[in-house]
Coordinates of C-alpha atoms and ligand atoms in Angstrom, one line a residue:
X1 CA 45.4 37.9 10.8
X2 CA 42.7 40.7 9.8
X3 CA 38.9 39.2 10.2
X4 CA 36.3 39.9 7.7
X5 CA 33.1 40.2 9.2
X6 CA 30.4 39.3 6.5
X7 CA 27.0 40.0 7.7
X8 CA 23.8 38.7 5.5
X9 CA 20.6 39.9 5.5
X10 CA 17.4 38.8 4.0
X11 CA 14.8 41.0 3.7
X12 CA 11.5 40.4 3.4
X13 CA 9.7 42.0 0.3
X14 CA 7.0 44.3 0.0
X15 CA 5.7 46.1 -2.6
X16 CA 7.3 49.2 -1.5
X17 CA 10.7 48.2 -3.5
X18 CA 11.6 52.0 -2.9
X19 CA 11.6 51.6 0.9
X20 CA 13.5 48.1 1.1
X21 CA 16.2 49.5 -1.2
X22 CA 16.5 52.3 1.4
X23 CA 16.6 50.3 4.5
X24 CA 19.9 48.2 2.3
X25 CA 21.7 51.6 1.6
X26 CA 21.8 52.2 5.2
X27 CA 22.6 48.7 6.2
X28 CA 25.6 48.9 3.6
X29 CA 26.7 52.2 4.7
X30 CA 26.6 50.8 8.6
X31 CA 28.8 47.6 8.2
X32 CA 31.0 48.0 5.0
X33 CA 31.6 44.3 4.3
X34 CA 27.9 43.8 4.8
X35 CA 26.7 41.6 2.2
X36 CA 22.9 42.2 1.1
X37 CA 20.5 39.5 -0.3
X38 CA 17.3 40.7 -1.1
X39 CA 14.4 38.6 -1.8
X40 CA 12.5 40.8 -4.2
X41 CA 12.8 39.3 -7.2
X42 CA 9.6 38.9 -8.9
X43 CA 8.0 35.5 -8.8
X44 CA 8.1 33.1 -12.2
X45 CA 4.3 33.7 -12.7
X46 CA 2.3 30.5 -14.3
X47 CA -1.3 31.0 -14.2
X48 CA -2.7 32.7 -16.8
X49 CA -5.2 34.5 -14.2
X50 CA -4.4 38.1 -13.2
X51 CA -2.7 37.5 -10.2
X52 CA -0.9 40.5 -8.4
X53 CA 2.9 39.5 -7.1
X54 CA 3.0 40.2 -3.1
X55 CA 6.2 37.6 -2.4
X56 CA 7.2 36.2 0.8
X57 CA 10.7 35.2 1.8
X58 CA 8.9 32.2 3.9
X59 CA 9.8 29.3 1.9
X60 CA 12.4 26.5 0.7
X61 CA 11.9 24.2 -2.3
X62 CA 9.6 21.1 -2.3
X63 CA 11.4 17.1 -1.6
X64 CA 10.1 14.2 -2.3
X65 CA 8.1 12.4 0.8
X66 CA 8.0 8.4 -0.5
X67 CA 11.2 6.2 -2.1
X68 CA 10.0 3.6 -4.6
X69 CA 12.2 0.5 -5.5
X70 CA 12.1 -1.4 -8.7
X71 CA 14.1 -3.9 -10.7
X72 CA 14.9 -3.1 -14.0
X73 CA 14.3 -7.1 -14.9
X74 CA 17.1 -6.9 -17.6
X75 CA 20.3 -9.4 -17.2
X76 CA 22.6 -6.3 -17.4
X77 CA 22.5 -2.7 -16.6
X78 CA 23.6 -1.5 -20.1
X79 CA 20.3 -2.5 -21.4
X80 CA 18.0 -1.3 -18.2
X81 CA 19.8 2.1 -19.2
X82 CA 19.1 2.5 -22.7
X83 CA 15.5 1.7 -21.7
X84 CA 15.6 4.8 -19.1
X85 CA 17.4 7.1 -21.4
X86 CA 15.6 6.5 -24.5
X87 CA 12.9 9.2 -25.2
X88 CA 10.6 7.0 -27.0
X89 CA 10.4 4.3 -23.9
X90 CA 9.1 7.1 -21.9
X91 CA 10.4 5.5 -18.7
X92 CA 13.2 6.6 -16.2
X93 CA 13.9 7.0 -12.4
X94 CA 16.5 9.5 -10.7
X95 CA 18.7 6.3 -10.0
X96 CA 20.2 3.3 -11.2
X97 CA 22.8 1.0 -8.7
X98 CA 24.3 -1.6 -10.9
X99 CA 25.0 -4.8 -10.0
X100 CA 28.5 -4.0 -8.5
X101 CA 27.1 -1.3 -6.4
X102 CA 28.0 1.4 -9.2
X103 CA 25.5 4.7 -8.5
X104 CA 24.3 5.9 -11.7
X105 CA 22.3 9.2 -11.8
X106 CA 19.7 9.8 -14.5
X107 CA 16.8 12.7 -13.2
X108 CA 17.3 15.2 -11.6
X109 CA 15.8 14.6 -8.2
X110 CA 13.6 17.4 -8.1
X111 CA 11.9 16.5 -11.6
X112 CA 9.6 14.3 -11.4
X113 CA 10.9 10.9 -13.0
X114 CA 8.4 8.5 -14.7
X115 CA 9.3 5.4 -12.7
X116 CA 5.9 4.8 -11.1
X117 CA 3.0 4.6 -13.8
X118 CA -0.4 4.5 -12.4
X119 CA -0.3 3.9 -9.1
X120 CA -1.8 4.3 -5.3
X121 CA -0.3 4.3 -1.6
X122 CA -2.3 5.4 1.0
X123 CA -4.5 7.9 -1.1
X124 CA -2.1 9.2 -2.9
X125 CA -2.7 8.6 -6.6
X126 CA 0.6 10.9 -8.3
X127 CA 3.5 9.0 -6.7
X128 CA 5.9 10.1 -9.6
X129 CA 5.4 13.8 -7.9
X130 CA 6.1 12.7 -4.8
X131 CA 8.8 10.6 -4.9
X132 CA 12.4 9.3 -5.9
X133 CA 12.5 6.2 -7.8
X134 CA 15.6 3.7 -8.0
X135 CA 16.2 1.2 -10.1
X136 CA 18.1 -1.8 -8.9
X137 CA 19.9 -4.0 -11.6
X138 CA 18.7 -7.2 -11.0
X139 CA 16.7 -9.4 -13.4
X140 CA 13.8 -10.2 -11.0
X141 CA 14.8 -14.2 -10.2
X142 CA 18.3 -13.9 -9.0
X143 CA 19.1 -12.3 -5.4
X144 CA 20.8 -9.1 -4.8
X145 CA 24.0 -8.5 -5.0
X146 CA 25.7 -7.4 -1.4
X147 CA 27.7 -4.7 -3.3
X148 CA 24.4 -3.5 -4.4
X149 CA 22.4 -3.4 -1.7
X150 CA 25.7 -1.6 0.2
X151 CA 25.2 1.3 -1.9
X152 CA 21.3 1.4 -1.7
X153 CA 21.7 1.7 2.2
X154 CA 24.1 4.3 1.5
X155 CA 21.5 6.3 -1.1
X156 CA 19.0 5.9 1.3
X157 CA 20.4 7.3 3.9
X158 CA 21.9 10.1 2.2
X159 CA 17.9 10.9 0.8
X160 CA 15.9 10.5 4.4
X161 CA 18.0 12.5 6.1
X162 CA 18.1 15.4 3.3
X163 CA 14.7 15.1 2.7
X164 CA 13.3 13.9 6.0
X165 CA 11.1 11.0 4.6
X166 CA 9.6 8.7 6.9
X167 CA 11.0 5.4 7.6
X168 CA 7.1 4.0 6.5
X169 CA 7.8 5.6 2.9
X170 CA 10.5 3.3 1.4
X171 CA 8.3 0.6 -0.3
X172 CA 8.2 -1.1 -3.4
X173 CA 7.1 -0.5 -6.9
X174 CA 4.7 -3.7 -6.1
X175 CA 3.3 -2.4 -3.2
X176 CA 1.8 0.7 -5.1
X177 CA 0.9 -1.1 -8.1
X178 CA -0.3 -4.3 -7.0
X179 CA -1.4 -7.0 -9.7
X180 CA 0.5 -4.9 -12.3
X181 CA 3.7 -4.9 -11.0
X182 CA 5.8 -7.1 -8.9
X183 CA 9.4 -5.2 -8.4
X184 CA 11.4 -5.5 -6.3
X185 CA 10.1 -9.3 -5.8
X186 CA 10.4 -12.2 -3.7
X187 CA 14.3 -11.7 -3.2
X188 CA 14.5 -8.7 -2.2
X189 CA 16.0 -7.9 1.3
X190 CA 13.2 -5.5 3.1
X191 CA 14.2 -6.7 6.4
X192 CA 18.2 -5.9 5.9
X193 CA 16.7 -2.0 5.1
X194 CA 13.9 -1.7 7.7
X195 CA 16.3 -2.5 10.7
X196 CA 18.5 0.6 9.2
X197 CA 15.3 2.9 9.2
X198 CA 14.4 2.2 5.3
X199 CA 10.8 0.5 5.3
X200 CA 8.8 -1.0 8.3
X201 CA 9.6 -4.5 9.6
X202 CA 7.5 -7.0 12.2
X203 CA 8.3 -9.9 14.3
X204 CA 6.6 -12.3 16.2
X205 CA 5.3 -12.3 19.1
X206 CA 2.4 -10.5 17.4
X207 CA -0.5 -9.3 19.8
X208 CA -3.9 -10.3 18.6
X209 CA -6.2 -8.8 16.1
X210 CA -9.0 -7.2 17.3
X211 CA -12.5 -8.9 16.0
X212 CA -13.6 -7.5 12.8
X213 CA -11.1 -5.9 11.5
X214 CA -10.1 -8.5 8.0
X215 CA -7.2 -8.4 6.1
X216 CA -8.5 -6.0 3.5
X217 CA -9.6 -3.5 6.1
X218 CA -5.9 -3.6 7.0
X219 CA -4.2 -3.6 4.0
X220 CA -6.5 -0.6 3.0
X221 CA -4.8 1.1 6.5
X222 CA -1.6 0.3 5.9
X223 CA -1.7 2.1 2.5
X224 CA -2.4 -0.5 -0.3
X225 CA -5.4 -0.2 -3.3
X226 CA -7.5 -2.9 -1.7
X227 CA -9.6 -2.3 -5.1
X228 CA -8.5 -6.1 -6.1
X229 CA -7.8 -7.4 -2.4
X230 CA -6.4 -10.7 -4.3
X231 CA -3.6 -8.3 -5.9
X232 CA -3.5 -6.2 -2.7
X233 CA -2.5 -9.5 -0.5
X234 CA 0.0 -10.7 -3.4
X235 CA 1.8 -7.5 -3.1
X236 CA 1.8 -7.6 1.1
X237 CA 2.9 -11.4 1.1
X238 CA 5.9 -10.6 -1.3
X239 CA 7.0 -7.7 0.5
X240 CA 6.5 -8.6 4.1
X241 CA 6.9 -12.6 3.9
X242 CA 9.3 -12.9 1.0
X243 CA 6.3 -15.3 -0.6
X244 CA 4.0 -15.5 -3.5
X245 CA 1.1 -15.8 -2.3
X246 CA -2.6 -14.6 -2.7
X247 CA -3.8 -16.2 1.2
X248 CA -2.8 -14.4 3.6
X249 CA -2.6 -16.7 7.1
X250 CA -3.6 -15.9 10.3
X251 CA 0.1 -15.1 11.1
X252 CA 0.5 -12.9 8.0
X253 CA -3.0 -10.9 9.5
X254 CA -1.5 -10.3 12.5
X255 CA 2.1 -9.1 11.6
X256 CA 0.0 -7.0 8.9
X257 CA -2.0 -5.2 12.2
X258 CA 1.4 -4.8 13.9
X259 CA 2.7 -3.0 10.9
X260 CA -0.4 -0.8 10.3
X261 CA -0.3 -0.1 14.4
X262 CA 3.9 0.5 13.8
X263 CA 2.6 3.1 11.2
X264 CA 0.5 5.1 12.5
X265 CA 2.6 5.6 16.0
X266 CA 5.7 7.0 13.1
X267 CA 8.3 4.3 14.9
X268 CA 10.7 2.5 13.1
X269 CA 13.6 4.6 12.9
Ligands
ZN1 ZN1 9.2 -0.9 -11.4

């Protein structure tokens, strides 16, 4: 059987086209199977300054960094989609997993999807730009379905390991929008995800809190808008205990310090 060598190329650009365009000809001429991709092709240009084009082949395209979970609160998925496709609504996410574990795909997972609203984690204040949002048909009181969650673990795996997003960056809609939202809620299954990698996760036997450092110092460390610390231990409670609560106990302090320690040493899968 013949073999077809195909050799590519990139080549960096420079404004001397004339002199890349040579250096192809006798790349072509050497190996005549060669295939040629050339990286000159001028930039889509969106400032309105007067910037001169100099482009460099050093790149690859932006991803997402966080995952963000909500419930549509809706008794069926029919209606949580008209909601997310209707222009007027001016909500959406890049994905919807019905109750039978169904995948639906709305955005474009590079577009920025307006799932979020205003929001904060950890400083950062645009979480619609950076991040996917999925919608989980459930209507906020009644558990998850297994099916459901089957094909979130799935998802989720299938976007961390494309996008390399840390297992500390799968939270909930709740946790960066405390005392305005509450999704995914009470029922939701955060332990079941963080033991796959999907979210962080502590158990007893916690070591002790160092003197000083309250809850709202923590919460603030771990990533939450400790603007309303009320709100901020609500959302921590629900995520972490599975509670709604705004008192955090002694045992919720000290699973929070073991989480914002679990954090910053990147661990957890
Ligand atoms: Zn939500």
């Amino acid at each position: 059987m013949m073999k077809l060598r195909v050799e590519i190329t990139l080549f960096n650009c420079s404004r001397d086209g004339g002199a890349v365009r040579a250096r192809a000809r006798g790349r072509i001429a050497a190996a005549l199977l060669g295939v040629l991709i050339c990286a000159c092709a001028p930039l889509p240009q969106y400032t309105a300054l007067p910037a001169v084009q100099y482009p460099s082949a050093n790149f690859n395209e932006r991803r997402p960094s966080f995952v963000i979970l909500h419930h549509t609160g809706n008794a069926d998925a029919t209606r949580a989609l008209g909601t997310l496709t209707r222009a007027s609504a001016e909500v959406s996410a890049h994905y919807l997993i019905e109750r039978g574990g169904k995948l639906v795909y709305l955005v474009d997972e590079l577009k920025r999807a307006w799932h979020a609203g205003p929001a904060y984690w950890g400083g950062e204040l645009d979480m619609n730009s950076a991040s996917i949002g999925i919608e989980l048909d459930n209507d906020g009181a009644e558990p998850y379905a297994d099916a459901q969650i089957e094909t979130l673990l799935a998802l989720l795996a299938d976007l961390k390991e494309r996008y390399r997003i840390a297992a500390a960056n799968f939270i909930g809609h709740g946790d960066i929008a405390p005392g305005r939202k509450v999704d995914p809620g009470v029922n939701f299954p955060w332990k079941r995800l963080a033991e796959r990698g999907f979210g962080l996760w502590c158990d007893p036997p916690y070591e002790a809190v160092p003197p000083g450092l309250d809850a709202g110092t923590l919460l603030g460390a771990f990533g939450y808008d400790i603007s309303n610390n009320e709100a901020a231990i609500s959302a921590f409670n629900r995520h972490f205990a599975g509670v709604e609560s705004r008192r955090i106990t002694e045992e919720g302090r000290s699973r929070l310090y073991c989480l914002v320690l679990r954090k910053r040493l990147g661990s957890g899968g």
